[in-house]
């Protein structure tokens, strides 16, 4: 194995030397080929994902694999290709018309919807990137392009330590290293994802042939050898903060001492996406019974998608203690958790983490299919669920006192100060309530220190949106890494981003017409109880491979049956 690694790194050293001679037009063509390969490989990709996750191929949950696997890779690669084509023509990948002004004088960038197809397929959803304070519109236009503004500068070789949960992560991280940083990449798949090797190689083959990517498998010994190899100049990891600290400082007591003293063992640069404890904050209002059920299913999905093995899974549901519909909402939530399809606990260590959560929370309720609910918690209680990412189907309910803006301030303070991590936060609010709160609601959003914020949309929609930067809130350091350092995805290659804010419809079609948010989007295909999720997601992937008006009726019909 070590001999194979040496050969791969030697080939990448030669490839990264030749990369400066590859024009932007040629790079754009390579990325277009990756996008096509993601679509054509999709059936085999999804089948391999089902094997890796022990998921029955007839389950509606297979839709998760279509949507979180080949779909974001195809979209991201296509958008990166468009970005490089724009740069090759001397234009920025964004236009002045896409720039706006946000809270605190921030510059914003409208990134979704970007086409008529976006407006139809995800009607009612939108996304903006908020730039860091002080970044002007001119700065955004001048800096968009990152390493491709100087395509002859080499970034060396990066090792990407792939994730073991969502099958697109490793490929997307590889694309970003190559394009945003001009780095050749040796991608090591997580052992949980060894089934994905043939698909990953097929999708990345255009960059493999260009000498910029190699894909390997192996355990921690292989990962350690790559991280420590003299040819490797950068490390990118998707995982836990504990894994990051073990790489940077070493393990055990000596590693803890190095971290405390700020003396890393790792002498290379590192970027990371590390998850955390994500909240979903419910803003009180007057909801119908159907609203209560729909938003309960929404909240359950945010925890149970992929069995709970998501870095962006919601782990803490924040509800108003004095909301007169609180008990009805929590009853609906229990019903949705119990009614969601069962699936194997495929991710290593899940059972032990569940047992730990159960034993350390006195209020723990064992729900159907091995799920765990931790109700009745309060801010300031120091509950372990606030500081431990359980990475399993565990959902806590925290009751925050107050009403109006007092509640918003208390909920934001709790999320910012008591929950570990800064990757994403979700907010559920009736449009009429949001309008009534006005500027106070916008100030509330500004106060949340998270890399992606979803308003009536799970933050994972930001993950699916090709142009959205994905990562923790800026400010993490090696010794306090929170949800990681740097961003990925970011297919418009924006510099100095702060966060992405995704908005979605409070109600699905056809009830959406009654909220002042007209949309034709039915129950989203990623909802865990969507009956036609697998078929709808497959049709969506086939659509993005070759869009056309004639394909829409069948796609919409499947979505409506969900």
PDB file of C-alpha atoms in Angstrom, residues 22 37 46 66 73 95 113 133 153 173 178 228 245 265 275 281 294 313 340 343 367 423 430 460 486 532 549:
ATOM      1  CA  UNK A  22      -3.749  24.129 -18.650  1.00  0.00           C
ATOM      2  CA  UNK A  37     -19.885  11.912 -15.397  1.00  0.00           C
ATOM      3  CA  UNK A  46     -26.692   5.294  -5.698  1.00  0.00           C
ATOM      4  CA  UNK A  66     -29.818  10.571  -5.299  1.00  0.00           C
ATOM      5  CA  UNK A  73     -21.692  17.052  -7.536  1.00  0.00           C
ATOM      6  CA  UNK A  95     -22.738  40.502 -12.051  1.00  0.00           C
ATOM      7  CA  UNK A 113     -32.247  30.868  -7.908  1.00  0.00           C
ATOM      8  CA  UNK A 133     -18.217  43.254   7.274  1.00  0.00           C
ATOM      9  CA  UNK A 153       0.499  29.637  -9.211  1.00  0.00           C
ATOM     10  CA  UNK A 173     -14.047  18.705  -1.329  1.00  0.00           C
ATOM     11  CA  UNK A 178      -8.298  21.725  -7.235  1.00  0.00           C
ATOM     12  CA  UNK A 228       2.899  13.152   7.293  1.00  0.00           C
ATOM     13  CA  UNK A 245      -7.237  17.940  16.993  1.00  0.00           C
ATOM     14  CA  UNK A 265       2.576  18.919  15.629  1.00  0.00           C
ATOM     15  CA  UNK A 275     -20.091  19.664  12.202  1.00  0.00           C
ATOM     16  CA  UNK A 281     -35.370  27.610  16.555  1.00  0.00           C
ATOM     17  CA  UNK A 294     -45.826  19.812   8.378  1.00  0.00           C
ATOM     18  CA  UNK A 313     -28.400  17.430  11.414  1.00  0.00           C
ATOM     19  CA  UNK A 340     -40.392   7.861   9.889  1.00  0.00           C
ATOM     20  CA  UNK A 343     -33.172   1.993   8.710  1.00  0.00           C
ATOM     21  CA  UNK A 367     -38.969   6.336  20.542  1.00  0.00           C
ATOM     22  CA  UNK A 423     -21.968  25.109  10.998  1.00  0.00           C
ATOM     23  CA  UNK A 430     -44.761  31.952   9.944  1.00  0.00           C
ATOM     24  CA  UNK A 460     -28.864  21.247   4.103  1.00  0.00           C
ATOM     25  CA  UNK A 486     -12.354  27.688   5.689  1.00  0.00           C
ATOM     26  CA  UNK A 532     -42.137   9.182  -3.722  1.00  0.00           C
ATOM     27  CA  UNK A 549     -39.717  21.355 -20.677  1.00  0.00           C
TER      28      UNK A 549
END
